[in-house]
PDB file of C-alpha atoms in Angstrom:
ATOM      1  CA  UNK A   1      -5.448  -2.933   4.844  1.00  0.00           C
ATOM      2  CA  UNK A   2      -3.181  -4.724   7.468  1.00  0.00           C
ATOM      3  CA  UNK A   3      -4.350  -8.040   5.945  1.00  0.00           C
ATOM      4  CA  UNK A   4      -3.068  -8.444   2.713  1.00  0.00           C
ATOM      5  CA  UNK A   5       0.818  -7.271   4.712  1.00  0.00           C
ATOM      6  CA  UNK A   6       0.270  -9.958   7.504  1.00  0.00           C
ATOM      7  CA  UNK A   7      -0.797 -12.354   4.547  1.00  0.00           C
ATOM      8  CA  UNK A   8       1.945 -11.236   2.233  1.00  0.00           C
ATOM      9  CA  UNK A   9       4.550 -12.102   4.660  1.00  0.00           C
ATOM     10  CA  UNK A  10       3.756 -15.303   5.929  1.00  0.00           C
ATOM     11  CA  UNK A  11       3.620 -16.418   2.366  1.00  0.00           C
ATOM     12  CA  UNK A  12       7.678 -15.818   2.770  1.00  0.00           C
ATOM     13  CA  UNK A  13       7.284 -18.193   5.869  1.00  0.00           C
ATOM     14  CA  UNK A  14       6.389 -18.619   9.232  1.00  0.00           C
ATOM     15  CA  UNK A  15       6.757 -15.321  11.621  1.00  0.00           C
ATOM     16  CA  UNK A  16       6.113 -14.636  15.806  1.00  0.00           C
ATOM     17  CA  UNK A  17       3.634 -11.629  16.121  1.00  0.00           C
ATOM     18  CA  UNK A  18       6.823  -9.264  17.141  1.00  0.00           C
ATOM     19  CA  UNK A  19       8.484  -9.390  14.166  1.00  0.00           C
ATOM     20  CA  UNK A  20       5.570  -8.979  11.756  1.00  0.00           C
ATOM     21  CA  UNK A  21       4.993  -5.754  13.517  1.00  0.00           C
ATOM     22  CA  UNK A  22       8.804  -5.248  13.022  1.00  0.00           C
ATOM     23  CA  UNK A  23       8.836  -5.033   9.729  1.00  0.00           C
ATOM     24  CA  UNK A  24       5.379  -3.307   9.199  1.00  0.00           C
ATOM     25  CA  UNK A  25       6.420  -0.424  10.983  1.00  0.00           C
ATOM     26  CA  UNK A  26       9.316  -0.203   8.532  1.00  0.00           C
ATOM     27  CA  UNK A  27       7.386  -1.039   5.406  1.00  0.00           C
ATOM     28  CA  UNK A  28       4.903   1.714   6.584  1.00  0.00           C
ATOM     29  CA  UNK A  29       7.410   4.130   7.339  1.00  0.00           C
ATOM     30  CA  UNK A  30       8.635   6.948  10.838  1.00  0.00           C
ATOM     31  CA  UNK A  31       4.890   8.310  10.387  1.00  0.00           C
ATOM     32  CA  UNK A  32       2.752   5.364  10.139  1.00  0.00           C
ATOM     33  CA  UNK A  33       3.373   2.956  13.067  1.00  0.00           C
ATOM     34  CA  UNK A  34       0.954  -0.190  13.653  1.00  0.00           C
ATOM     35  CA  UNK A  35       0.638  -0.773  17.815  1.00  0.00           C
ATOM     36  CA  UNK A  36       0.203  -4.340  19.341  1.00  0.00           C
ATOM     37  CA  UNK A  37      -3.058  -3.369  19.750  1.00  0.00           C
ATOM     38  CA  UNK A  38      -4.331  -2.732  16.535  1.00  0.00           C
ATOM     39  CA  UNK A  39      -1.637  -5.747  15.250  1.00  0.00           C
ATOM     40  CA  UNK A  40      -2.478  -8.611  17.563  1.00  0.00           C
ATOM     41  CA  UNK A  41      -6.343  -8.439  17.649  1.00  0.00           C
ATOM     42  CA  UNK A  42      -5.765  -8.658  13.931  1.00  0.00           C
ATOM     43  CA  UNK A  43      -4.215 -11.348  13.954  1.00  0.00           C
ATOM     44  CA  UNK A  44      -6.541 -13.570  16.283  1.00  0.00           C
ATOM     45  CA  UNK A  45      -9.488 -12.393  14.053  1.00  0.00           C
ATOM     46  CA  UNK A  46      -7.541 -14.209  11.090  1.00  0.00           C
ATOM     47  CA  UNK A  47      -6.604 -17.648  12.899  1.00  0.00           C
ATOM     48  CA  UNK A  48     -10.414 -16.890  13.617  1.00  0.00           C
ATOM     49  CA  UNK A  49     -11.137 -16.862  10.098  1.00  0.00           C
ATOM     50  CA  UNK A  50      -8.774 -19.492   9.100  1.00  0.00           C
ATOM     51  CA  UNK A  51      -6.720 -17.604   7.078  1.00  0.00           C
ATOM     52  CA  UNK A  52      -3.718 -17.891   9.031  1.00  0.00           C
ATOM     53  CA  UNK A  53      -2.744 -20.782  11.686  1.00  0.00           C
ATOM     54  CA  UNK A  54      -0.879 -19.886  15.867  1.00  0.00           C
ATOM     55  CA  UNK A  55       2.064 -22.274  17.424  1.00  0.00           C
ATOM     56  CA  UNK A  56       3.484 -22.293  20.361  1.00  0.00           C
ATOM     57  CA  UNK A  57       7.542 -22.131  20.692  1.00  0.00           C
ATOM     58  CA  UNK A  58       8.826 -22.662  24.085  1.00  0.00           C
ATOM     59  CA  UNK A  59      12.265 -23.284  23.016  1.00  0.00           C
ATOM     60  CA  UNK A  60      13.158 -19.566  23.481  1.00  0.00           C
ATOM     61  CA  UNK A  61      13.779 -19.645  26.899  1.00  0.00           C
ATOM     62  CA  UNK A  62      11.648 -17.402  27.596  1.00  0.00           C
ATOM     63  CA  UNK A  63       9.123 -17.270  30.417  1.00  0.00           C
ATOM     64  CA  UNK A  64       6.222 -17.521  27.626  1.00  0.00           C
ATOM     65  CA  UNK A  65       6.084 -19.357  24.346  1.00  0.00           C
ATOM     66  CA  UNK A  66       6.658 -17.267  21.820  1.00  0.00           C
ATOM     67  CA  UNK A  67       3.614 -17.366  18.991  1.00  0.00           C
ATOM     68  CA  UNK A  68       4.694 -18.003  15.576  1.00  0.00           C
ATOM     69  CA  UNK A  69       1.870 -17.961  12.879  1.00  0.00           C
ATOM     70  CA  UNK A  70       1.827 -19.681   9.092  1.00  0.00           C
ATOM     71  CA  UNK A  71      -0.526 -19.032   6.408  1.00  0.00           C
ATOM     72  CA  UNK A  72      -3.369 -21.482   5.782  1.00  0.00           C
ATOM     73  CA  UNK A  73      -4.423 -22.584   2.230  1.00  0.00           C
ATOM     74  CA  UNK A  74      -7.540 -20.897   2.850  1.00  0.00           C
ATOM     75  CA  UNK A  75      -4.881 -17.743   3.769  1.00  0.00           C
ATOM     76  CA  UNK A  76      -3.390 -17.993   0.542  1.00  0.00           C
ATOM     77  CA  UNK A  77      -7.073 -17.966  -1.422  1.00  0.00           C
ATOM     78  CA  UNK A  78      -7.464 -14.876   0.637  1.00  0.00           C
ATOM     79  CA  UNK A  79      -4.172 -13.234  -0.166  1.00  0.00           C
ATOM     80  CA  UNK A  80      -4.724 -13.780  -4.066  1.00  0.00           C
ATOM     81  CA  UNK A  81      -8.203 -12.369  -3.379  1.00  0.00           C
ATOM     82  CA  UNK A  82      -6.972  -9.397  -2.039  1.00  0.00           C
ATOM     83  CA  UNK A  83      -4.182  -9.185  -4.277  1.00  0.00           C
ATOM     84  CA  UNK A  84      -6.952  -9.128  -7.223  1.00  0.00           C
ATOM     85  CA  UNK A  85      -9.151  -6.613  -5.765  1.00  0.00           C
ATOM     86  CA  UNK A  86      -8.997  -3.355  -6.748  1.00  0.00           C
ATOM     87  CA  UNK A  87      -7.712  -0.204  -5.366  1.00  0.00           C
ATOM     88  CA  UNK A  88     -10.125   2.080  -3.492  1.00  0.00           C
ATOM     89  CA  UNK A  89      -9.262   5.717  -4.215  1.00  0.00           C
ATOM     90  CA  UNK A  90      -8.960   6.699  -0.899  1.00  0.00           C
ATOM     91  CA  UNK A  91      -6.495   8.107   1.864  1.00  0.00           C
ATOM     92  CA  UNK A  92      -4.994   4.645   2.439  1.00  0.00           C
ATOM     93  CA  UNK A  93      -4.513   3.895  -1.729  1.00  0.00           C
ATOM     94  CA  UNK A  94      -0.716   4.647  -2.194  1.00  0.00           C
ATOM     95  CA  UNK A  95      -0.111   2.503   1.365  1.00  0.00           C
ATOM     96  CA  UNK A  96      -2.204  -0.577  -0.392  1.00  0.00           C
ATOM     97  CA  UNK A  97      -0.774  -0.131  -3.239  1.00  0.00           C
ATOM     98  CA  UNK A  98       2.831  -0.378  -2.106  1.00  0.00           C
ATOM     99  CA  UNK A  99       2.273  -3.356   0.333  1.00  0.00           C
ATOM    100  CA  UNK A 100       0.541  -5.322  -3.085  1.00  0.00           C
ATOM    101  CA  UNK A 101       3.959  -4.498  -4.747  1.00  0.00           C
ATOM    102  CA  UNK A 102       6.104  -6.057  -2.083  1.00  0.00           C
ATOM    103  CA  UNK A 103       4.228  -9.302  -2.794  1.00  0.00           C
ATOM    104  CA  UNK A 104       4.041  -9.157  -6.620  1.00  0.00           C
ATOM    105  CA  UNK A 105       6.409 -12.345  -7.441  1.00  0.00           C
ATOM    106  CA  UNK A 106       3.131 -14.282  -5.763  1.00  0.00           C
ATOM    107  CA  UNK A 107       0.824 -13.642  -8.130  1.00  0.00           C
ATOM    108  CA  UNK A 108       0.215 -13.566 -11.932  1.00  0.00           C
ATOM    109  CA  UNK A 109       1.050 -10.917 -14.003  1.00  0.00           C
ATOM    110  CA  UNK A 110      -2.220 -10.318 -14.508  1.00  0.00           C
ATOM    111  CA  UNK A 111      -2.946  -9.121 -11.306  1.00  0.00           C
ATOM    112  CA  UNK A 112       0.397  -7.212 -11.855  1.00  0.00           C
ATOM    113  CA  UNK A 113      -0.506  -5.360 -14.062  1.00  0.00           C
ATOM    114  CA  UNK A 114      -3.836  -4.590 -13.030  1.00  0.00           C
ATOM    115  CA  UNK A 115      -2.777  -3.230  -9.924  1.00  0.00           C
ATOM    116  CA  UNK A 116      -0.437  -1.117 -11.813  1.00  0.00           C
ATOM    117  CA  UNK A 117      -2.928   0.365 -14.475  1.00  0.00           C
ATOM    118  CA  UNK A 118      -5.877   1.293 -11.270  1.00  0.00           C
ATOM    119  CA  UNK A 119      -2.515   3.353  -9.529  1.00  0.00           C
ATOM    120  CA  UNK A 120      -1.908   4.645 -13.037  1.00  0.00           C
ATOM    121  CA  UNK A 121      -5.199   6.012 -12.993  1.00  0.00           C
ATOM    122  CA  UNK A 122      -5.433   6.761  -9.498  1.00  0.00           C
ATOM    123  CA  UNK A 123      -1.931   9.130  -9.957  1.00  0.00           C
ATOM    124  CA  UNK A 124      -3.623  10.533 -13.208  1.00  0.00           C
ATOM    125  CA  UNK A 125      -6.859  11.517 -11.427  1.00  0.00           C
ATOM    126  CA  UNK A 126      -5.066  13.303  -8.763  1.00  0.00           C
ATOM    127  CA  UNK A 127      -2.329  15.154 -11.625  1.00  0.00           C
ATOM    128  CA  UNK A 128      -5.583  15.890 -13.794  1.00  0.00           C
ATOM    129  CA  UNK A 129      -7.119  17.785 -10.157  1.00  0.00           C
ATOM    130  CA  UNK A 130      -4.183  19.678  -9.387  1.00  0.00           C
ATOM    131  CA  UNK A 131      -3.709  20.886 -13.089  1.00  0.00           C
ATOM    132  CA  UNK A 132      -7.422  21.911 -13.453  1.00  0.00           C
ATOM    133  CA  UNK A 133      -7.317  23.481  -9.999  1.00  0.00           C
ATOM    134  CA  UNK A 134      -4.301  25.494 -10.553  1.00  0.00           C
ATOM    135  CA  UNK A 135      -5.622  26.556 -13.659  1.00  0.00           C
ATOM    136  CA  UNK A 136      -8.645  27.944 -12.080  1.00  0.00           C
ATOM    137  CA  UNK A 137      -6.737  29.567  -9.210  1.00  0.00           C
ATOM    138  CA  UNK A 138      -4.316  31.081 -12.442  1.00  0.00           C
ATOM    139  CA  UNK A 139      -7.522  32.749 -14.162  1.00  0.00           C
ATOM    140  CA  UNK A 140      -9.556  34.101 -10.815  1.00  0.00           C
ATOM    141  CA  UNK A 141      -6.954  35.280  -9.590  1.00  0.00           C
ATOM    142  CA  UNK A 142      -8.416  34.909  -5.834  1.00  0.00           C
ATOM    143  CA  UNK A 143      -6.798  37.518  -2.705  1.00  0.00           C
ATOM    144  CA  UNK A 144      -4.592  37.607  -0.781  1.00  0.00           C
ATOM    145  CA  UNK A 145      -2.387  37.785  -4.016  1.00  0.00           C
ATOM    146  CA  UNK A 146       0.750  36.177  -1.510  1.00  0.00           C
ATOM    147  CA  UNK A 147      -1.632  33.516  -0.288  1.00  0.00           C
ATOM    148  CA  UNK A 148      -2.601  32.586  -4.135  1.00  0.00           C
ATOM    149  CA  UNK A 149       0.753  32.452  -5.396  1.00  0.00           C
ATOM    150  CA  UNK A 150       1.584  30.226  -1.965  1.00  0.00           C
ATOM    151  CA  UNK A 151      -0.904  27.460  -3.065  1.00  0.00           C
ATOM    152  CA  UNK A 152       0.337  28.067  -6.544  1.00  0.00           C
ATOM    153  CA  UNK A 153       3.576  26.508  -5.536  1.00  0.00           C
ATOM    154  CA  UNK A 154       1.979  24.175  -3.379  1.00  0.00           C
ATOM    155  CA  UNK A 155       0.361  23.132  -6.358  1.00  0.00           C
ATOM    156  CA  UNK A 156       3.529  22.851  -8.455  1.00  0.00           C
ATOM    157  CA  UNK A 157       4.802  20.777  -6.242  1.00  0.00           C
ATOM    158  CA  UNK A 158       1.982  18.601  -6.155  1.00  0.00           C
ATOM    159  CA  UNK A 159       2.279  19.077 -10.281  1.00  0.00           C
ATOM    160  CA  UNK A 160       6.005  17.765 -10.361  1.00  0.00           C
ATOM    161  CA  UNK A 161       5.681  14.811  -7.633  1.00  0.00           C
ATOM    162  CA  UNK A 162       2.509  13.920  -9.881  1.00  0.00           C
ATOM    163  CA  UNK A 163       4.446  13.730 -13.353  1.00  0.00           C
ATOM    164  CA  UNK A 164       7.629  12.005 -11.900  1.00  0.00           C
ATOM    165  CA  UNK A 165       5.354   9.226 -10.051  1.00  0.00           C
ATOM    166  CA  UNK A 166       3.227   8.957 -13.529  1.00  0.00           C
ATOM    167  CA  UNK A 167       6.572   8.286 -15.753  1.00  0.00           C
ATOM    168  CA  UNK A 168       7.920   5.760 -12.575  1.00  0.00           C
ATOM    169  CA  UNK A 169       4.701   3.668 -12.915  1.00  0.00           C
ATOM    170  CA  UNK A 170       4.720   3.728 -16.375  1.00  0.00           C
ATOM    171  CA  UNK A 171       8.846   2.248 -16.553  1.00  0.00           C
ATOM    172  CA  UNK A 172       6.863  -0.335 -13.871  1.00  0.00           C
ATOM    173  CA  UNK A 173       3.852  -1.680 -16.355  1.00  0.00           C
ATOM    174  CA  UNK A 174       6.245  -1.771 -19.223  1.00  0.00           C
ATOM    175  CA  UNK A 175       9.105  -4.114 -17.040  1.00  0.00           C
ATOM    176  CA  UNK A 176       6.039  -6.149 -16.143  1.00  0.00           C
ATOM    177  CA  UNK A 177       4.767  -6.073 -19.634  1.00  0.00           C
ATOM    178  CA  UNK A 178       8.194  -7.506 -21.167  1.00  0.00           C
ATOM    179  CA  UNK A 179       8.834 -10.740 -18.559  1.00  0.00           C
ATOM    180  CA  UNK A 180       7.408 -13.944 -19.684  1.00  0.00           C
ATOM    181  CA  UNK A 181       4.058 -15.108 -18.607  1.00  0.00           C
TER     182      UNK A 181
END
């Protein structure tokens, strides 16, 4: 998942290790925090693989050089390969999702709007459960009648936040669908 962000950004330009994880904790928000160690293994895996090239900058002053990395052209065949791959349906769908959107202007529209219509169905999968679930929880009435109205609301909630993200993406694909190829 971490690979199409680390990508993504150095397609913007050159970055040192600490502020990649900089702004990947804020992309992925108070609750979802990458650590050095999951960050910087990651990163030595893709120089590994090519995908991404490590300098040296001692002009920090520093005691140690500071390492910057770049994206390779093999890093950029990656990043539109990941870009073009599908969503999973999975725990980790609405974080992918959201780091592909960051890097949209890199890509075609194409893969745009793609990406858009496999969250479209992922949010519409996940609206169609709720609704089908609360309408089985509405005709068996199950007890405790206080816990079954609880997940009732729960549900509602789940209902709303469903409908509102649905109309959002739908604004999105039609403001991709209107800008010139």
């Amino acid at each position: 998942m971490y690979e199409i962000f680390v990508l993504g950004e150095l397609m913007t330009g050159d970055k040192h290790g600490y502020m990649l994880q900089e702004i990947l904790k804020n992309a992925g928000g108070p609750y979802r925090q990458i650590s050095s160690g999951t960050l910087y293994p990651l990163l030595s895996r893709m120089v590994d693989h090519e995908w991404i090239h490590l300098r040296l900058d001692e002009s920090g002053g520093g005691k140690r050089p500071r390492k910057i990395y770049g994206i390779t052209d093999s890093g950029r065949k990656k990043f539109l390969d990941l870009m073009e791959t599908p969503l999973e349906y999975n725990m980790d769908t609405e974080q992918i999702f959201h780091f592909k959107m960051v890097y949209f202007r890199y890509v075609p529209k194409k893969v745009r709007l793609d990406c858009l219509e496999q969250y479209f169905i992922y949010l519409e999968t996940n609206l169609k459960h709720v609704t089908d679930f609360e309408a089985e929880i509405t005709f068996y009435k199950p007890e405790p009648e206080k816990q079954r109205l609880q997940l009732l609301r729960v549900l509602d909630h789940r209902k709303q936040m469903g409908m509102t993200n649905i109309e959002w993406i739908k604004k999105e694909m039609a403001a991709v669908n209107s800008e010139e190829d």
